[in-house]
Short mmCIF file of C-alpha atoms in Angstrom, two decimals:
data_model
loop_
_atom_site.label_atom_id
_atom_site.label_comp_id
_atom_site.label_asym_id
_atom_site.label_seq_id
_atom_site.Cartn_x
_atom_site.Cartn_y
_atom_site.Cartn_z
CA MET S 1 -20.45 36.01 -9.49
CA PHE S 2 -17.30 37.08 -11.34
CA THR S 3 -17.46 38.05 -15.01
CA LEU S 4 -14.29 37.84 -17.10
CA ASN S 5 -13.45 38.43 -20.75
CA ILE S 6 -11.53 35.40 -22.00
CA ASN S 7 -10.51 35.13 -25.64
CA GLY S 8 -12.99 37.87 -26.54
CA LYS S 9 -16.00 36.34 -24.79
CA ASP S 10 -17.58 37.21 -21.44
CA VAL S 11 -17.73 34.23 -19.07
CA ALA S 12 -18.81 33.96 -15.45
CA SER S 13 -17.51 32.09 -12.42
CA ASN S 14 -19.64 31.50 -9.35
CA THR S 15 -16.65 30.94 -7.07
CA ASP S 16 -13.39 32.80 -6.54
CA LYS S 17 -11.07 29.96 -7.45
CA PRO S 18 -7.57 30.09 -8.99
CA LEU S 19 -7.88 31.26 -12.58
CA LEU S 20 -6.09 28.16 -13.88
CA ARG S 21 -8.72 25.93 -12.30
CA PHE S 22 -11.49 28.02 -13.87
CA LEU S 23 -9.84 27.83 -17.29
CA ARG S 24 -9.17 24.09 -17.19
CA ASP S 25 -12.05 22.71 -15.14
CA ASP S 26 -14.93 25.02 -16.08
CA LEU S 27 -14.06 26.30 -19.56
CA LYS S 28 -12.07 23.23 -20.70
CA ILE S 29 -9.25 25.48 -21.91
CA THR S 30 -6.40 23.00 -21.54
CA SER S 31 -3.56 24.81 -23.34
CA ALA S 32 -2.73 26.38 -19.97
CA LYS S 33 -0.94 23.57 -18.15
CA ASP S 34 -0.66 22.80 -14.43
CA GLY S 35 3.04 22.20 -13.88
CA CYS S 36 3.46 23.42 -10.31
CA SER S 37 0.43 25.43 -9.03
CA GLU S 38 2.97 27.70 -7.34
CA GLY S 39 3.75 30.29 -10.01
CA ALA S 40 7.21 28.87 -10.62
CA CYS S 41 7.27 26.97 -13.91
CA GLY S 42 5.32 29.14 -16.36
CA THR S 43 3.37 26.35 -18.08
CA CYS S 44 0.11 28.13 -17.18
CA THR S 45 1.13 31.50 -18.67
CA ILE S 46 -1.68 33.59 -20.16
CA LEU S 47 -1.90 37.12 -21.54
CA VAL S 48 -3.72 39.69 -19.39
CA ASP S 49 -4.17 43.08 -21.04
CA GLY S 50 -1.11 42.31 -23.12
CA LYS S 51 1.14 41.16 -20.27
CA ALA S 52 2.27 37.60 -19.57
CA VAL S 53 0.78 36.38 -16.28
CA LYS S 54 0.82 33.01 -14.51
CA ALA S 55 -2.72 31.77 -14.04
CA CYS S 56 -2.17 29.27 -11.21
CA VAL S 57 -1.56 31.58 -8.26
CA GLN S 58 -4.12 34.39 -8.69
CA LYS S 59 -7.85 33.99 -8.27
CA VAL S 60 -10.64 34.79 -10.68
CA SER S 61 -11.59 38.01 -8.87
CA LYS S 62 -8.24 39.57 -9.82
CA PHE S 63 -9.14 39.42 -13.52
CA VAL S 64 -12.56 41.02 -13.51
CA GLY S 65 -12.63 43.80 -16.13
CA LYS S 66 -9.41 42.60 -17.79
CA ARG S 67 -8.85 40.96 -21.19
CA VAL S 68 -7.50 37.44 -20.82
CA LEU S 69 -5.98 35.62 -23.78
CA THR S 70 -4.86 31.99 -24.08
CA ILE S 71 -3.38 30.12 -27.03
CA GLU S 72 -6.92 29.33 -28.16
CA GLY S 73 -7.49 33.07 -28.69
CA LEU S 74 -4.60 33.63 -31.11
CA SER S 75 -5.39 34.49 -34.71
CA ASP S 76 -5.00 31.86 -37.40
CA ARG S 77 -1.98 33.74 -38.75
CA GLU S 78 -0.31 33.77 -35.33
CA LYS S 79 -0.91 30.06 -34.81
CA GLU S 80 0.42 29.30 -38.29
CA VAL S 81 3.62 31.30 -37.74
CA TYR S 82 4.37 29.91 -34.28
CA GLU S 83 3.68 26.35 -35.38
CA TYR S 84 6.01 26.69 -38.35
CA CYS S 85 8.82 28.55 -36.55
CA PHE S 86 8.88 26.32 -33.48
CA GLY S 87 8.88 23.26 -35.74
CA GLU S 88 11.56 24.63 -38.06
CA ALA S 89 13.83 25.56 -35.14
CA GLY S 90 13.38 22.16 -33.50
CA ALA S 91 12.11 23.94 -30.41
CA VAL S 92 9.52 21.34 -29.41
CA GLN S 93 10.14 18.08 -27.57
CA CYS S 94 7.66 17.07 -24.88
CA GLY S 95 5.64 20.22 -25.59
CA PHE S 96 4.30 20.74 -22.08
CA CYS S 97 5.94 24.15 -21.68
CA ILE S 98 5.45 25.38 -25.25
CA PRO S 99 2.00 27.09 -25.06
CA GLY S 100 3.34 29.18 -22.16
CA MET S 101 6.45 30.01 -24.17
CA VAL S 102 4.29 31.10 -27.14
CA ILE S 103 2.23 33.39 -24.92
CA CYS S 104 5.43 35.01 -23.65
CA ALA S 105 6.61 35.36 -27.26
CA LYS S 106 3.36 37.12 -28.22
CA ALA S 107 3.63 39.47 -25.22
CA LEU S 108 7.07 40.47 -26.50
CA LEU S 109 6.40 40.63 -30.23
CA ASP S 110 3.20 42.66 -29.84
CA VAL S 111 5.31 45.56 -28.50
CA ASN S 112 8.70 44.83 -30.08
CA SER S 113 8.69 43.46 -33.62
CA ASN S 114 12.49 43.37 -33.90
CA PRO S 115 13.75 41.96 -30.59
CA THR S 116 17.32 41.05 -29.76
CA LYS S 117 18.26 37.66 -28.34
CA LEU S 118 18.55 39.34 -24.93
CA ASP S 119 14.99 40.66 -25.28
CA VAL S 120 13.79 37.12 -25.96
CA LYS S 121 15.72 35.73 -23.00
CA LYS S 122 14.05 38.28 -20.72
CA ALA S 123 10.62 37.51 -22.16
CA ILE S 124 10.79 33.79 -21.33
CA ARG S 125 12.83 33.98 -18.12
CA GLY S 126 9.79 33.00 -16.04
CA ASN S 127 9.19 29.84 -18.06
CA ILE S 128 11.05 26.58 -17.50
CA CYS S 129 11.88 24.03 -20.20
CA ARG S 130 13.44 20.70 -19.23
CA CYS S 131 13.68 18.97 -22.63
CA THR S 132 14.73 21.27 -25.44
CA GLY S 133 16.69 23.85 -23.53
CA TYR S 134 16.27 27.50 -24.36
CA LYS S 135 18.51 28.06 -27.40
CA LYS S 136 16.10 26.58 -29.94
CA ILE S 137 13.11 28.27 -28.31
CA GLU S 138 14.90 31.61 -28.56
CA GLU S 139 15.67 30.91 -32.22
CA ALA S 140 12.02 30.04 -32.86
CA ILE S 141 10.80 33.31 -31.34
CA LEU S 142 13.34 35.36 -33.33
CA MET S 143 12.25 33.54 -36.49
CA ALA S 144 8.59 34.25 -35.70
CA ALA S 145 9.43 37.93 -35.25
CA LYS S 146 10.88 38.01 -38.75
CA TYR S 147 7.83 36.29 -40.26
CA PHE S 148 5.50 38.78 -38.60
CA ARG S 149 7.71 41.81 -39.31
CA ASP S 150 8.27 41.04 -42.98
CA ASN S 151 4.86 39.42 -43.52
CA LEU S 152 6.54 36.30 -44.89
CA GLN S 153 4.54 33.40 -46.26
CA ILE S 154 4.82 30.01 -44.61
CA PRO S 155 6.63 27.59 -46.98
CA ALA S 156 4.61 24.71 -48.33
CA PRO S 157 5.12 21.50 -46.30
CA VAL S 158 7.60 18.95 -47.63
CA GLY S 159 5.69 16.16 -49.36
CA LYS S 160 8.51 13.67 -49.66
CA LEU S 161 11.26 13.12 -47.11
CA LYS S 162 14.80 12.33 -48.24
CA MET S 163 17.75 11.15 -46.18
CA ASN S 164 19.48 14.55 -46.13
CA GLN S 165 16.36 16.63 -45.48
CA LYS S 166 15.34 18.22 -42.21
CA PHE S 167 11.78 17.34 -41.27
CA LYS S 168 9.72 18.74 -38.42
CA ARG S 169 8.18 16.56 -35.74
CA VAL S 170 4.79 15.16 -36.62
CA ASP S 171 3.32 16.44 -33.33
CA VAL S 172 4.68 20.00 -33.48
CA ASP S 173 1.42 21.74 -34.36
CA GLU S 174 -0.67 20.23 -31.56
CA LYS S 175 2.03 20.88 -29.00
CA VAL S 176 2.47 24.51 -30.05
CA ASN S 177 -1.23 25.38 -30.30
CA GLY S 178 -2.13 23.53 -27.11
CA THR S 179 -4.51 20.97 -28.62
CA GLY S 180 -2.28 17.98 -27.83
CA ILE S 181 -3.80 15.78 -25.13
CA PHE S 182 -1.86 15.09 -21.94
CA VAL S 183 -3.49 12.86 -19.32
CA ASP S 184 -4.64 15.72 -17.11
CA ASP S 185 -6.46 17.20 -20.12
CA ILE S 186 -8.82 14.20 -20.24
CA GLU S 187 -12.17 14.21 -18.48
CA LEU S 188 -14.42 11.15 -18.51
CA PRO S 189 -18.13 11.13 -17.57
CA GLY S 190 -18.68 10.31 -13.91
CA MET S 191 -14.96 10.53 -13.08
CA ILE S 192 -13.93 10.43 -9.43
CA TYR S 193 -10.58 11.34 -7.90
CA ALA S 194 -8.16 9.44 -5.70
CA LYS S 195 -4.91 9.81 -3.77
CA THR S 196 -3.14 7.88 -1.04
CA VAL S 197 -2.46 8.65 2.57
CA ARG S 198 1.31 8.25 2.86
CA SER S 199 3.57 7.48 5.78
CA LYS S 200 4.72 10.35 7.98
CA TYR S 201 7.95 8.50 8.71
CA PRO S 202 10.54 6.75 6.55
CA ARG S 203 10.62 3.79 8.92
CA ALA S 204 7.77 3.04 11.30
CA ILE S 205 5.49 0.20 12.36
CA ILE S 206 1.88 0.79 11.35
CA ASN S 207 -0.06 -0.15 14.47
CA LYS S 208 -3.54 0.82 13.30
CA ILE S 209 -5.29 2.52 10.38
CA ASP S 210 -8.73 3.91 11.29
CA ILE S 211 -10.77 4.97 8.26
CA SER S 212 -14.15 5.31 9.97
CA LYS S 213 -14.17 9.14 10.10
CA ALA S 214 -12.98 9.42 6.51
CA GLU S 215 -15.64 6.98 5.28
CA ALA S 216 -18.32 9.07 7.00
CA HIS S 217 -17.40 12.16 4.97
CA PRO S 218 -20.23 12.92 2.51
CA ASP S 219 -17.83 13.26 -0.44
CA CYS S 220 -16.02 9.95 0.21
CA VAL S 221 -16.61 7.27 -2.42
CA LYS S 222 -14.33 4.45 -1.29
CA ILE S 223 -11.25 3.79 0.83
CA LEU S 224 -8.98 0.83 0.12
CA LEU S 225 -6.33 -0.70 2.36
CA ALA S 226 -3.56 -3.23 1.79
CA LYS S 227 -5.93 -6.10 2.58
CA ASP S 228 -8.06 -5.05 -0.40
CA VAL S 229 -5.26 -5.48 -2.96
CA PRO S 230 -5.37 -8.91 -4.63
CA ASN S 231 -1.58 -8.97 -4.95
CA ASN S 232 -0.03 -6.29 -2.75
CA ILE S 233 3.50 -6.53 -4.22
CA ILE S 234 4.56 -4.91 -7.47
CA GLY S 235 7.95 -4.04 -8.97
CA HIS S 236 9.45 -2.96 -12.24
CA ILE S 237 11.98 -5.80 -12.36
CA LYS S 238 12.13 -7.19 -8.84
CA GLN S 239 8.80 -7.74 -7.09
CA ASP S 240 9.50 -5.99 -3.78
CA TRP S 241 7.37 -2.82 -3.71
CA ASP S 242 4.25 -2.79 -1.50
CA VAL S 243 1.19 -1.23 -3.10
CA MET S 244 0.15 -0.29 0.44
CA ILE S 245 1.65 -1.05 3.83
CA PRO S 246 -0.74 -3.12 6.00
CA GLU S 247 -1.43 -2.82 9.70
CA GLY S 248 1.47 -4.47 11.50
CA GLY S 249 3.80 -3.76 8.57
CA THR S 250 6.84 -1.49 8.58
CA THR S 251 7.21 1.44 6.23
CA ARG S 252 10.38 1.80 4.16
CA TYR S 253 10.21 5.46 3.08
CA ILE S 254 7.91 8.46 3.39
CA GLY S 255 6.34 7.66 0.03
CA ASP S 256 4.79 4.41 1.24
CA SER S 257 1.02 4.36 0.77
CA LEU S 258 -1.22 3.35 3.67
CA ALA S 259 -4.75 3.98 2.36
CA LEU S 260 -6.19 4.83 -1.05
CA VAL S 261 -8.97 7.41 -0.81
CA ALA S 262 -11.48 8.29 -3.54
CA THR S 263 -13.85 11.29 -3.55
CA TYR S 264 -16.43 12.70 -5.93
CA HIS S 265 -14.63 16.06 -6.08
CA LYS S 266 -10.86 16.53 -6.28
CA ASP S 267 -10.90 19.57 -3.98
CA LYS S 268 -12.15 17.29 -1.18
CA LEU S 269 -9.34 14.73 -1.40
CA ASP S 270 -7.01 16.34 1.13
CA GLU S 271 -9.91 16.96 3.51
CA VAL S 272 -10.90 13.29 3.50
CA CYS S 273 -7.31 12.01 3.63
CA LYS S 274 -6.70 14.02 6.81
CA LEU S 275 -9.55 12.09 8.46
CA VAL S 276 -7.66 8.79 8.08
CA ASP S 277 -6.13 8.18 11.51
CA VAL S 278 -2.85 6.24 11.59
CA GLU S 279 -1.08 5.07 14.73
CA TYR S 280 2.69 4.65 14.32
CA THR S 281 5.64 3.34 16.27
CA GLU S 282 8.48 5.40 14.82
CA LEU S 283 11.78 3.59 14.23
CA GLU S 284 15.27 4.86 13.47
CA PRO S 285 15.65 5.04 9.67
CA ILE S 286 18.66 3.84 7.71
CA THR S 287 19.68 6.80 5.59
CA SER S 288 22.99 5.71 4.06
CA PRO S 289 24.36 2.57 2.37
CA GLU S 290 27.18 2.57 4.90
CA ASP S 291 24.71 2.13 7.76
CA ALA S 292 22.68 -0.41 5.77
CA LEU S 293 25.79 -2.57 5.29
CA ARG S 294 26.61 -2.79 9.00
CA ALA S 295 26.37 -6.28 10.46
CA ASP S 296 23.79 -5.20 13.04
CA ALA S 297 21.67 -3.12 10.65
CA PRO S 298 17.94 -3.97 10.62
CA LEU S 299 16.79 -5.60 7.40
CA ILE S 300 14.80 -3.31 5.14
CA HIS S 301 13.77 -6.37 3.09
CA SER S 302 13.77 -9.96 4.29
CA ASP S 303 16.45 -11.01 1.78
CA GLY S 304 18.95 -8.46 3.08
CA ASN S 305 20.01 -4.89 2.48
CA ILE S 306 22.10 -5.58 -0.61
CA MET S 307 19.65 -5.38 -3.50
CA SER S 308 22.11 -6.44 -6.23
CA ARG S 309 25.80 -6.92 -7.00
CA SER S 310 27.71 -6.41 -10.23
CA ILE S 311 31.28 -7.53 -10.92
CA LEU S 312 33.27 -6.56 -14.00
CA GLN S 313 36.77 -8.04 -14.40
CA ARG S 314 39.32 -8.23 -17.18
CA GLY S 315 42.98 -9.19 -16.96
CA ASN S 316 44.72 -8.86 -13.60
CA ALA S 317 44.18 -5.38 -12.18
CA ASP S 318 46.01 -6.01 -8.89
CA GLU S 319 49.16 -7.21 -10.62
CA ALA S 320 49.10 -4.39 -13.18
CA ILE S 321 48.64 -1.75 -10.48
CA LYS S 322 51.50 -3.26 -8.47
CA ASN S 323 53.84 -3.01 -11.47
CA SER S 324 52.76 0.49 -12.59
CA LYS S 325 54.89 3.59 -12.07
CA TYR S 326 52.05 5.91 -11.08
CA VAL S 327 48.98 5.00 -9.04
CA VAL S 328 46.20 7.40 -8.00
CA THR S 329 43.23 6.62 -5.75
CA ARG S 330 40.31 8.99 -5.44
CA LYS S 331 36.84 8.92 -3.87
CA TYR S 332 33.77 10.53 -5.45
CA LYS S 333 30.15 11.09 -4.48
CA THR S 334 27.09 11.94 -6.54
CA PRO S 335 23.78 12.88 -4.87
CA PHE S 336 20.22 11.89 -5.61
CA GLN S 337 19.04 13.86 -8.62
CA GLU S 338 15.49 15.01 -9.36
CA HIS S 339 14.35 14.47 -12.94
CA GLY S 340 12.35 17.68 -12.89
CA PHE S 341 9.99 16.89 -15.76
CA MET S 342 7.41 19.64 -16.33
CA GLU S 343 4.30 17.44 -16.23
CA PRO S 344 3.56 15.94 -12.79
CA GLU S 345 2.54 12.28 -12.82
CA CYS S 346 -1.10 11.67 -13.71
CA ALA S 347 -3.17 8.63 -14.68
CA ILE S 348 -6.81 7.93 -15.43
CA ALA S 349 -8.22 4.41 -15.22
CA ALA S 350 -11.69 3.25 -16.19
CA PRO S 351 -13.50 -0.10 -16.19
CA GLU S 352 -13.53 -1.79 -19.57
CA GLY S 353 -15.58 -4.84 -20.47
CA GLU S 354 -15.83 -7.60 -17.89
CA ASP S 355 -13.27 -6.99 -15.13
CA GLY S 356 -10.99 -5.13 -17.55
CA ILE S 357 -9.12 -1.85 -17.08
CA LEU S 358 -8.54 0.97 -19.57
CA LEU S 359 -5.63 3.18 -18.51
CA TYR S 360 -4.51 6.58 -19.78
CA SER S 361 -1.08 7.59 -18.53
CA GLY S 362 1.96 9.71 -19.29
CA SER S 363 4.42 6.96 -18.53
CA GLN S 364 7.43 5.71 -20.47
CA SER S 365 6.38 2.05 -20.73
CA VAL S 366 2.80 0.94 -21.32
CA TYR S 367 3.83 -2.73 -21.44
CA ASP S 368 5.37 -2.57 -17.96
CA GLU S 369 2.18 -0.88 -16.75
CA GLN S 370 0.08 -3.63 -18.28
CA ARG S 371 2.20 -6.35 -16.67
CA GLU S 372 2.34 -4.79 -13.20
CA ILE S 373 -1.32 -3.80 -13.05
CA SER S 374 -2.47 -7.22 -14.23
CA ASN S 375 -0.24 -8.86 -11.62
CA MET S 376 -1.58 -6.57 -8.90
CA ILE S 377 -5.26 -7.16 -9.69
CA LYS S 378 -4.67 -10.77 -10.74
CA ILE S 379 -6.34 -10.53 -14.11
CA PRO S 380 -4.98 -11.54 -17.55
CA LYS S 381 -2.70 -9.00 -19.21
CA GLU S 382 -5.09 -8.88 -22.14
CA LYS S 383 -7.68 -7.27 -19.87
CA VAL S 384 -5.43 -4.28 -19.11
CA HIS S 385 -5.51 -1.83 -22.00
CA CYS S 386 -2.92 0.97 -21.64
CA HIS S 387 -2.84 4.19 -23.64
CA SER S 388 0.19 6.50 -23.41
CA GLN S 389 -0.84 10.10 -23.95
CA LEU S 390 1.65 12.88 -24.65
CA VAL S 391 4.41 12.64 -22.06
CA GLY S 392 5.42 15.95 -20.54
CA GLY S 393 9.01 14.93 -19.90
CA GLY S 394 10.23 11.77 -18.25
CA PHE S 395 13.99 11.20 -18.50
CA GLY S 396 13.66 7.78 -16.87
CA GLY S 397 11.61 9.12 -13.95
CA LYS S 398 8.29 7.91 -15.37
CA GLU S 399 9.23 4.29 -15.92
CA ASP S 400 8.00 3.06 -12.52
CA MET S 401 4.48 2.85 -11.16
CA SER S 402 3.63 6.06 -9.34
CA VAL S 403 -0.07 6.82 -9.85
CA GLN S 404 -1.04 4.35 -12.59
CA HIS S 405 -1.63 1.29 -10.42
CA LEU S 406 -3.54 3.33 -7.84
CA ALA S 407 -5.97 4.64 -10.45
CA ALA S 408 -6.39 1.12 -11.84
CA LEU S 409 -7.03 -0.42 -8.43
CA MET S 410 -9.70 2.13 -7.48
CA ALA S 411 -11.36 1.89 -10.89
CA TRP S 412 -11.45 -1.90 -10.60
CA TYR S 413 -13.24 -1.67 -7.26
CA THR S 414 -15.63 1.22 -7.91
CA LYS S 415 -16.35 0.53 -11.60
CA LYS S 416 -15.93 4.28 -12.17
CA PRO S 417 -13.32 6.30 -14.06
CA VAL S 418 -10.64 7.45 -11.60
CA LYS S 419 -7.99 10.15 -11.88
CA VAL S 420 -4.89 10.14 -9.67
CA LYS S 421 -2.51 13.07 -10.02
CA PHE S 422 0.56 14.14 -8.09
CA SER S 423 0.96 17.74 -7.07
CA ARG S 424 4.41 19.13 -7.82
CA GLN S 425 5.40 18.66 -4.18
CA GLU S 426 4.18 15.05 -4.18
CA SER S 427 6.17 14.42 -7.35
CA LEU S 428 9.31 15.81 -5.73
CA ASP S 429 8.72 13.83 -2.55
CA TYR S 430 7.69 10.44 -3.87
CA HIS S 431 8.75 9.61 -7.41
CA VAL S 432 12.03 7.85 -8.13
CA LYS S 433 15.32 9.77 -8.36
CA ARG S 434 18.69 9.25 -9.96
CA HIS S 435 20.85 7.03 -7.75
CA ALA S 436 23.15 8.58 -5.22
CA MET S 437 26.53 6.84 -5.49
CA GLU S 438 29.77 6.60 -3.57
CA MET S 439 32.77 5.56 -5.66
CA GLU S 440 36.43 4.80 -5.08
CA PHE S 441 38.69 4.39 -8.13
CA THR S 442 42.33 3.42 -8.32
CA THR S 443 43.91 4.30 -11.65
CA ALA S 444 47.43 3.31 -12.75
CA CYS S 445 49.67 4.18 -15.69
CA ASP S 446 53.22 3.56 -16.87
CA GLY S 447 56.03 6.09 -17.13
CA ASN S 448 54.76 7.35 -20.48
CA GLY S 449 51.25 8.00 -19.16
CA TYR S 450 49.64 4.98 -20.80
CA LEU S 451 46.83 3.59 -18.65
CA THR S 452 47.61 0.14 -17.30
CA ALA S 453 44.81 -0.73 -14.89
CA MET S 454 41.76 0.45 -13.01
CA LYS S 455 40.15 -0.88 -9.87
CA GLY S 456 36.93 0.49 -8.49
CA VAL S 457 34.14 0.08 -5.97
CA ILE S 458 30.70 1.63 -6.61
CA ILE S 459 28.05 1.73 -3.89
CA ALA S 460 24.63 2.86 -5.13
CA ASP S 461 21.80 3.95 -2.84
CA THR S 462 18.72 2.34 -4.40
CA GLY S 463 16.43 3.63 -1.66
CA ALA S 464 13.50 1.68 -0.28
CA TYR S 465 12.76 -0.50 -3.32
CA ALA S 466 14.66 -2.02 -6.22
CA SER S 467 13.07 -0.19 -9.16
CA LEU S 468 15.80 -0.13 -11.85
CA GLY S 469 18.64 -0.40 -9.36
CA GLY S 470 20.04 -3.55 -10.99
CA PRO S 471 20.39 -2.24 -14.57
CA VAL S 472 21.59 1.17 -13.33
CA LEU S 473 24.34 -0.52 -11.31
CA GLN S 474 25.36 -2.61 -14.31
CA ARG S 475 25.59 0.51 -16.47
CA ALA S 476 27.63 2.29 -13.82
CA CYS S 477 30.11 -0.57 -13.67
CA THR S 478 30.42 -1.07 -17.43
CA HIS S 479 30.92 2.67 -18.02
CA ALA S 480 33.08 3.44 -14.99
CA ALA S 481 36.30 3.38 -17.01
CA GLY S 482 34.88 5.69 -19.64
CA PRO S 483 36.12 5.35 -23.24
CA TYR S 484 39.70 4.46 -22.31
CA ASN S 485 41.67 1.35 -23.29
CA TYR S 486 42.05 -0.67 -20.12
CA GLN S 487 43.30 -4.23 -20.50
CA ASN S 488 43.18 -4.74 -16.73
CA ILE S 489 40.08 -3.77 -14.84
CA ASP S 490 38.27 -4.85 -11.66
CA ILE S 491 34.99 -3.16 -10.76
CA LEU S 492 32.75 -4.19 -7.86
CA GLY S 493 29.30 -2.62 -7.63
CA MET S 494 26.61 -2.94 -4.97
CA SER S 495 23.11 -1.47 -4.98
CA VAL S 496 21.97 -1.09 -1.36
CA TYR S 497 18.54 -0.66 0.19
CA THR S 498 18.02 2.32 2.52
CA ASN S 499 15.00 4.18 3.90
CA ASN S 500 15.59 6.99 1.41
CA VAL S 501 13.44 7.84 -1.59
CA VAL S 502 13.47 5.13 -4.26
CA ALA S 503 16.09 5.51 -6.98
CA GLY S 504 15.09 4.60 -10.53
CA GLY S 505 16.08 5.19 -14.13
CA ILE S 506 17.56 8.21 -15.81
CA SER S 507 17.93 8.76 -19.53
CA TRP S 508 21.23 8.97 -21.36
CA PHE S 509 20.39 12.02 -23.44
CA TRP S 510 19.44 14.15 -20.44
CA CYS S 511 22.05 13.42 -17.80
CA ASN S 512 24.81 16.00 -17.74
CA THR S 513 27.28 13.49 -16.36
CA LYS S 514 26.85 10.53 -18.68
CA LEU S 515 29.02 8.23 -16.58
CA PHE S 516 26.38 6.64 -14.38
CA CYS S 517 22.93 6.71 -15.94
CA TYR S 518 20.18 4.50 -17.28
#
């Protein structure tokens, strides 16, 4: 038995678990977020005897006899000031990191009421923000310091908004004080937990999947295989993505699911998944578009390794280049890029009505979820009811199915609420990335430097499945010439299947290089 003082009250834990799990699971204190479980991101930051500490890596026993404070334990005045200042500075976007930032701000301002910008930078250096950036957060903390220091009154809220007025986000308060509901903050009665056993190899034949030992585990609720999926193929635009790879099938990347396992307790999921025995015949993977385009390359999909083509032509580029004084040809490469949103993917599905599904997710498109889940289960779209909770960052990386369809499938079978959540490592390993691209551009101009023509080839690595590879390729081709006035242009684009991680969408506002994004 471990007794702790949290937000001024003594509470007890029977087990020596990570403090974050005790806060969230036992005490239902959800302002402390689980962004990484590795002490890296700072979304779980709490105050321990006045010092900012990350709650995910240390166990309950470390905090016996100490005073622990979360956002819920702040005074009304503190909450009021932080809510106003973060809103006024525009320091809140997705909000997933903000409670941790506020805790770091309090740790600083409790001992230094007149900090410099450098002091603020040091105070939040252990906390990551992927949406707002740090400038506005720093400004919010400096503003809060002034309000506390000078005992300033919070201005009355604006009652009427005019075109030239600044107005704070409607969801600022709940995101600052930690009461906003992200999917992982939801708990439904009787909820079970699920995850998939995924392929060890990017390309391998699945000879056999033995689930007998896993099914015998006392905490196992249900295990589903490809044969249990009414329609085993999904896809955001092109229907080419296997829900699970069947026996006799060939995997296309290490994220391919082989078996969907459900348990009564989430801490038993990995234990049961390890009991699923899979026999493989490992094959040589195709890891580059160049290899995928070879005449003797094995087909990743039956319709070939070229997922899509895009051609953009205007005028006569070849003739213009031939008649130009200066011609330059260059090759460029961009790698896969991780979106790095702070909230790992999470979804909760529950049975609703007769054969219906209620889904809570943090995705970027509830209508795509509805369409793909209804297609997978083969039920009318009207029977799939999707709720988007607060989204802890997305940037295009949460447009595809990742955990949503898995939660829905298990809920449909078991008639129980089901939560499926990626760990940070699973998110890094399996969710879609920004496309890696290889580009060759020939640019020509006349003697005065006026551009005369451009010719280009863009090869995009779309990974194992199509996802948004078609629209991304189209955007890359249409924006390849940038904002310049070309009357002669010839762009060829190809999006190519490989055995790499799937490439998906990426948002315009976030991408540092805005040339090739969706």
